[in-house]
XYZ file of C-alpha atoms in Angstrom:
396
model
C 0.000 0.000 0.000
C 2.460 2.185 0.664
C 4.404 2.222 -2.306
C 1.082 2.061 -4.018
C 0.158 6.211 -2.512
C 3.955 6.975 -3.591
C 3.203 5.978 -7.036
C 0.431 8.176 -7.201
C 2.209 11.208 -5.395
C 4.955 10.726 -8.084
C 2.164 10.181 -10.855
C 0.577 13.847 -8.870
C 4.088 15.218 -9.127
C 4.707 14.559 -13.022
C 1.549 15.558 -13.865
C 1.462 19.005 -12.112
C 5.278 19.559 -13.452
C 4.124 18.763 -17.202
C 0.810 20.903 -17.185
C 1.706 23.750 -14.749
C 1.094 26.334 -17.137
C -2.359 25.599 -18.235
C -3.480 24.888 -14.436
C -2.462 28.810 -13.623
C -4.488 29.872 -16.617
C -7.223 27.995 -14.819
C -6.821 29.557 -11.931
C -5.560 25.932 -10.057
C -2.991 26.673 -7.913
C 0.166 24.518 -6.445
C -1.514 23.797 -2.913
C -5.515 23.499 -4.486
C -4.365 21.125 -6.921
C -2.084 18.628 -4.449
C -5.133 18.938 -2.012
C -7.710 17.884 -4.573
C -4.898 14.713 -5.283
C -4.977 14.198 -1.547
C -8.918 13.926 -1.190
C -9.153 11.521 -4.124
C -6.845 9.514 -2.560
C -8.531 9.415 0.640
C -11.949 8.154 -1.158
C -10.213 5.149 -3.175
C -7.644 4.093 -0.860
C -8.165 2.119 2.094
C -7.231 4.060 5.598
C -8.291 3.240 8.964
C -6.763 6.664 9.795
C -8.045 8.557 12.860
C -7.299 12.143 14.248
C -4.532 11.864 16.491
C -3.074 8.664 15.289
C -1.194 7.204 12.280
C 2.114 9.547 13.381
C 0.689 12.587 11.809
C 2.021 14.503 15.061
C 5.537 13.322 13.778
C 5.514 15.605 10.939
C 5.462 18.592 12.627
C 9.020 19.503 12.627
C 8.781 18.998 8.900
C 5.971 21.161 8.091
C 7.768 23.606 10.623
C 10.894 23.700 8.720
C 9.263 24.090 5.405
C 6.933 27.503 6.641
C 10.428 28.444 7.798
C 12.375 28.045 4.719
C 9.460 30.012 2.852
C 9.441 32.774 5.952
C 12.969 33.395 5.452
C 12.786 33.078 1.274
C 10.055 35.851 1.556
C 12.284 37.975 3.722
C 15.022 37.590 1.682
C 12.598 39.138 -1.508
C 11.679 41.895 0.545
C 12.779 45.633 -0.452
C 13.249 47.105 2.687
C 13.847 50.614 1.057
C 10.336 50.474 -0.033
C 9.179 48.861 3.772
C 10.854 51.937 4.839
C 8.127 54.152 3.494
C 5.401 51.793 3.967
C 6.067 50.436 7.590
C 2.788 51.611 9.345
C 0.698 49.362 7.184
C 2.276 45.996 8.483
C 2.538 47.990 12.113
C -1.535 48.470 11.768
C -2.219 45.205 10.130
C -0.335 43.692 13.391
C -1.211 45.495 16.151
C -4.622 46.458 15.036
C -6.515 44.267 13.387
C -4.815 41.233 14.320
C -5.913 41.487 18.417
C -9.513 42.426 16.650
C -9.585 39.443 14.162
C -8.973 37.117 17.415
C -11.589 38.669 19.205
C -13.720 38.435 16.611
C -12.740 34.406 16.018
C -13.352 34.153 19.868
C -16.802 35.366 19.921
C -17.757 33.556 17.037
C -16.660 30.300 17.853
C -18.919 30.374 21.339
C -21.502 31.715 18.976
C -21.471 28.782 16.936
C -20.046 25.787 19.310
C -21.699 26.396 22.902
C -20.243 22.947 23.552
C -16.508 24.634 23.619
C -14.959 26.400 26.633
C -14.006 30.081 26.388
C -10.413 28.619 26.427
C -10.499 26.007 23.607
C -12.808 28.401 21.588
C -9.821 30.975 21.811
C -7.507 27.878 20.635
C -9.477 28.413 17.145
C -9.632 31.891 17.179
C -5.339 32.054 17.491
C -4.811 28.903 15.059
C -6.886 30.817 12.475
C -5.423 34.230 12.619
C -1.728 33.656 10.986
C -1.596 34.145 7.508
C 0.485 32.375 4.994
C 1.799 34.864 2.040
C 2.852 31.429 0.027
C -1.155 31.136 -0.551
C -1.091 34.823 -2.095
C 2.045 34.061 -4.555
C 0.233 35.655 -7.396
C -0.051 38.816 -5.689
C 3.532 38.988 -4.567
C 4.867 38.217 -7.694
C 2.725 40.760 -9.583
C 4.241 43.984 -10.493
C 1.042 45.738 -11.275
C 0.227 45.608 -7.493
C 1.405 48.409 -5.631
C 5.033 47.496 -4.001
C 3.742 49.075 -0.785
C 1.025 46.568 -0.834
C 3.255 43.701 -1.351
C 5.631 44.620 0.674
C 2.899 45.291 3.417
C 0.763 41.895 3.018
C 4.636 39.628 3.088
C 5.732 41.489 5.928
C 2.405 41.069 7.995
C 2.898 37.360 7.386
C 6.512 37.203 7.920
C 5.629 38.307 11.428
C 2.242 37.399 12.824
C 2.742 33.551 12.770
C 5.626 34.515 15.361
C 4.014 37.111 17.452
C 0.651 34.499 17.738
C 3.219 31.787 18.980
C 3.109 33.277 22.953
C -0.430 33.286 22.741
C -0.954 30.326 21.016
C 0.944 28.691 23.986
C -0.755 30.142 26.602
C -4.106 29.355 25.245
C -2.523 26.006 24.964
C -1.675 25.677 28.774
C -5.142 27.114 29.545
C -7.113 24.469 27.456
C -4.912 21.933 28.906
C -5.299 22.962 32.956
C -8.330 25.521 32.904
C -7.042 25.793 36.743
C -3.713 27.341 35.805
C -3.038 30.890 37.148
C -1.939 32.799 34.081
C -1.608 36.538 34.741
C -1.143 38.797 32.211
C 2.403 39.357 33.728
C 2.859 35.519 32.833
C 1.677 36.656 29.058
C 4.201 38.872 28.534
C 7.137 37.841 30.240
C 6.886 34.520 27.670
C 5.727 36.916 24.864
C 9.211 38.809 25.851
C 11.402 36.068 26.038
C 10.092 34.589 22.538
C 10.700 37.654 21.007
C 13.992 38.937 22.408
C 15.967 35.188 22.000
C 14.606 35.285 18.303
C 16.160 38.397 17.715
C 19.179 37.706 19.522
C 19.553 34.292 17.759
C 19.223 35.912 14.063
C 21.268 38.557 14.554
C 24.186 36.934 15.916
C 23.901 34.164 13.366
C 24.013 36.470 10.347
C 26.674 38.096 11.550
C 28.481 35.059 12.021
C 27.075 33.418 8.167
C 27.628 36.683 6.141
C 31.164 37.077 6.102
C 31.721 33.451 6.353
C 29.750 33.537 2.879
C 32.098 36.301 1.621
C 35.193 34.214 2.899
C 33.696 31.224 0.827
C 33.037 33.488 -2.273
C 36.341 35.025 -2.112
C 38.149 31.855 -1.894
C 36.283 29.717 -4.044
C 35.399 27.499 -1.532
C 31.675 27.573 -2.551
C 30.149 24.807 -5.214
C 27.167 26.045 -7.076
C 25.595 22.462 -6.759
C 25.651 22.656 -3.119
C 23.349 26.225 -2.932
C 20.474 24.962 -2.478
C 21.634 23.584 0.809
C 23.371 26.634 2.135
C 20.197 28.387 2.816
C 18.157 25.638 3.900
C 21.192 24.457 6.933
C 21.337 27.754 8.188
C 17.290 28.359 8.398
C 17.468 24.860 10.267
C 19.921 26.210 12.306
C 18.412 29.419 13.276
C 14.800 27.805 13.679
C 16.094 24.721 16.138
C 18.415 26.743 17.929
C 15.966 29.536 18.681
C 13.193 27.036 19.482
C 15.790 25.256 21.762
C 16.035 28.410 24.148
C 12.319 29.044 23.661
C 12.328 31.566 21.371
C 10.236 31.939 18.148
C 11.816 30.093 15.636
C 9.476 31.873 13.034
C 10.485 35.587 13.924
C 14.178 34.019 13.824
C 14.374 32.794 10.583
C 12.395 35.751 9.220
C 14.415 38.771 11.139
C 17.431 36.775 9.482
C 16.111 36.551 6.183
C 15.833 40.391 6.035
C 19.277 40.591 7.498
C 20.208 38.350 4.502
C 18.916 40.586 1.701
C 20.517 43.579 3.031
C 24.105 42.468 3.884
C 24.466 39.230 1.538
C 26.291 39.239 -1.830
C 24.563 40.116 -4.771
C 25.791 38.608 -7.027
C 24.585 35.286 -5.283
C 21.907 36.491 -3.250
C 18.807 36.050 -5.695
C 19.998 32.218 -6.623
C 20.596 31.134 -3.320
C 16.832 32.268 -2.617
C 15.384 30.823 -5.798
C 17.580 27.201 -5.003
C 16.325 27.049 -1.482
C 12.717 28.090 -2.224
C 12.411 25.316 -5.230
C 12.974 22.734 -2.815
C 10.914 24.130 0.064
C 7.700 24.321 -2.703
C 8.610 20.808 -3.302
C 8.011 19.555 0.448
C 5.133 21.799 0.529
C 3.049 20.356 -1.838
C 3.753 17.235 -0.234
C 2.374 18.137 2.800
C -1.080 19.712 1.026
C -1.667 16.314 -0.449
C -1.037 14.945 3.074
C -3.342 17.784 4.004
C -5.988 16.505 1.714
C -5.611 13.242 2.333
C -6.284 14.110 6.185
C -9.125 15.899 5.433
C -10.948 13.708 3.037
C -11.339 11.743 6.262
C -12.173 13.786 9.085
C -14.118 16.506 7.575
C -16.595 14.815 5.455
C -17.612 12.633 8.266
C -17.609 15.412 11.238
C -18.239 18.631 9.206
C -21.871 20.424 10.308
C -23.313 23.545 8.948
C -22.088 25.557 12.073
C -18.634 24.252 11.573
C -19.032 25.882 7.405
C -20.321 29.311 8.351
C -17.507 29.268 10.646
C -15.219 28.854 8.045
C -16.425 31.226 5.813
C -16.906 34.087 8.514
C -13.435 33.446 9.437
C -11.912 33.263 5.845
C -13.734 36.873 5.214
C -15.775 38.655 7.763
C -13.723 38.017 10.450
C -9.993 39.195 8.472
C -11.524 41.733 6.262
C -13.423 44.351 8.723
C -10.788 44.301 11.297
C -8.189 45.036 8.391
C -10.669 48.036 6.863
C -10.721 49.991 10.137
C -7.253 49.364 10.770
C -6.414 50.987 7.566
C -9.075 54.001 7.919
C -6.902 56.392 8.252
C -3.892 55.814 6.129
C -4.005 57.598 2.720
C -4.573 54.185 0.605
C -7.093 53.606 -1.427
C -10.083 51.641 -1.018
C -8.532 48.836 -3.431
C -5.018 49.206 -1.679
C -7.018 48.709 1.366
C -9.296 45.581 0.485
C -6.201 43.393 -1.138
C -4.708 43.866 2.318
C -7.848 42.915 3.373
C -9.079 39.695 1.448
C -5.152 38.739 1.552
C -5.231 36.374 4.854
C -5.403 33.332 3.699
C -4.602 30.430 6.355
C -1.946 27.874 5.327
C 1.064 26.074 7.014
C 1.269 27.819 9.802
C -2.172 27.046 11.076
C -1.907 23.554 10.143
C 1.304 23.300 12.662
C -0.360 25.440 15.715
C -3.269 22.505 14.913
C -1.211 19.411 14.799
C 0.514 20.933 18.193
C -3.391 20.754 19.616
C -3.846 16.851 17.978
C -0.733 15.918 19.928
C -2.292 17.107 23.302
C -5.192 15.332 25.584
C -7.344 18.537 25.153
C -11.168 18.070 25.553
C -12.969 18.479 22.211
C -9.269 18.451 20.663
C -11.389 16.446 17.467
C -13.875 18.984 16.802
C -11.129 22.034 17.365
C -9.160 20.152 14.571
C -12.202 19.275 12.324
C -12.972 23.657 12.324
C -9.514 24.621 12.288
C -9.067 22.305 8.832
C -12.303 22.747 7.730
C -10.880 27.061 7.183
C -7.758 25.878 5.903
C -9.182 24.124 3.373
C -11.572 26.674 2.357
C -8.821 29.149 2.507
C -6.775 27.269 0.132
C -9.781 27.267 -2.390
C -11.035 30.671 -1.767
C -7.902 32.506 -1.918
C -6.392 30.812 -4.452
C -9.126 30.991 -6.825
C -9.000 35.000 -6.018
C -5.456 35.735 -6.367
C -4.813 36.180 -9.993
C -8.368 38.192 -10.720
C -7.319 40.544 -8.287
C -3.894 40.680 -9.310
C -5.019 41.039 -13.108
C -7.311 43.825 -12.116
C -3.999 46.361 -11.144
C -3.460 46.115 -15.239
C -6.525 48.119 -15.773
């Protein structure tokens, strides 16, 4: 069996690699297309696969190292001479309307599941509020959107899966022992300490990498068949050493990546981003089959109309008003202000903050996992479906 699903991953694979052109002119993205794979194969192969089990906590360091590698790649693309100028949209985007699009997720979910606990109803909310820029490659890579407005939406998602980890954890401890005497003091002393060791961490390892890189350049020591590796061993390094001293590996590896594009050689700068990112993409869609494969079993048997207008409300409602009024009074446009709004679409990051939940004995730890996918997968769909109209619509 098993080397029957690797056949048809590497069937999936060829496939996708021979027609990838006509799938973006049908608007079939990367991650919607490996999903779709993934559900098919869930309906005509045999699984007795149930949440929790079959080792699907053990990939979590992998799908962790791949939102890293793609964290740091999207740093490293960043023009931080046009983030300069543009800085308070990310700032409002974070410190705005992210706190709002929690409460927002919070309030909804006791809306809609009265069965939850305040605490385990928050667990959603935080899950579901990191964005993942990957999902809105279109509008990254287009140069008819405004650069402030890429710049703005890659930044935001550089940084908020990092500054939701603290919470996430807390939330995480609360769901666990409701009992447990979390002040606010407790909240920010580990929001401190993830923030400050990631920081330390990146900085001191760029400045320990970059002229190492230069000595290697200089001297010839560097093979271009070993690039793509270069990147990808020093994001693992970053990300397990900062998460070793309880840090945020995500704000590491994406502080560094910005270090990277403004102190690295160019000359080799933009192929040692391209090498690492190709293989990063490659591991991703790996894990969105696995995603759909996941999903083709849990959701179809446990999914329930509250659980779908949850998903929705949270893919739109609650992203794109907090967004709007954190924007009201910067001198954008209301199309500027909209992309940044629709632009939140939930992808690896959530999936890791909800295998971290699967791997705990939470109450209702099933039907937190079955909403928390259940918005993934309708991100995927919704956002990726969107991405080039709106992108295409800058050329008017």
């Amino acid at each position: 069996m098993e080397y029957t699903i690797l056949a048809l991953v590497g069937l999936a694979l060829l496939f996708y690699s021979l027609t990838i052109r006509q799938l973006e002119r049908t608007e079939i993205t990367g991650p919607m297309f490996f999903v779709l794979v993934g559900i098919a194969m869930s309906y005509f192969l045999p699984s007795e696969f149930k949440l929790g089990e079959a080792g699907l906590s053990e990939i979590l360091p992998l799908v962790e190292l791949t939102l890293s590698i793609f964290l740091f790649t999207d740093a490293a693309k960043s023009k931080l001479a046009v983030l300069k100028h543009s800085y308070q949209y990310p700032s409002f985007l974070l410190f705005v309307a992210l706190p709002m699009t929690l409460l927002l997720g919070v309030a909804g979910a006791l809306f809609f599941f009265s069965e939850l606990s305040l605490f385990q109803s928050a667990l959603i909310a935080i899950i579901l509020t990191p964005t993942d820029a990957a999902l809105s490659k279109g509008i990254l890579e287009s140069t008819s959107v405004p650069e402030n407005v890429r710049e703005g939406i890659n930044t935001e998602s550089g940084l908020n899966d990092g500054l939701c980890v603290p919470i996430f954890l807390v939330l995480l401890l609360l769901a666990q022992n409701p009992e447990s005497a979390v002040t606010t003091i407790d909240t920010l002393l580990v929001f401190g300490r993830e923030l400050g060791v990631a920081l330390v961490i990146a900085g001191v390892s760029m400045a320990v990498f970059i002229p190492l890189l230069k000595i290697a350049l200089a001297r010839h020591y560097f093979a271009n068949n070993s690039s793509p590796f270069l990147l990808i061993g020093l994001v693992m390094a970053i990300f397990s050493l900062t998460q070793n001293f309880h840090g945020s590996g995500f704000i590491a590896v994406f502080v560094a990546g910005l270090l990277f594009d403004y102190l690295a050689p160019k000359k080799i700068r933009s192929t040692l981003v391209k090498d690492s990112e190709h293989i990063a993409e490659f591991v991703a869609l790996l894990i969105w089959c696995l995603f759909g494969f996941v999903c083709g079993h849990l959701i179809v048997n446990d999914i329930t109309w509250p659980i779908v207008f949850y998903a929705l409300l949270s893919v739109t409602i609650f992203r794109i008003v907090p967004v709007l009024i954190s924007l009201i009074f910067t001198n954008l446009n209301f199309k500027d202000k909209f992309t940044f709004a629709w632009f939140g679409p939930r992808g690896l990051a959530s999936i890791v903050f909800t295998l971290m939940v699967m791997d705990t004995a939470i109450v209702n730890k099933e039907q937190i996992a079955t909403v928390t996918l259940t918005t993934i997968l309708f991100s995927v769909f919704i956002h990726g479906m969107s991405t080039k109209p709106i992108a295409k619509s800058y050329q008017k």
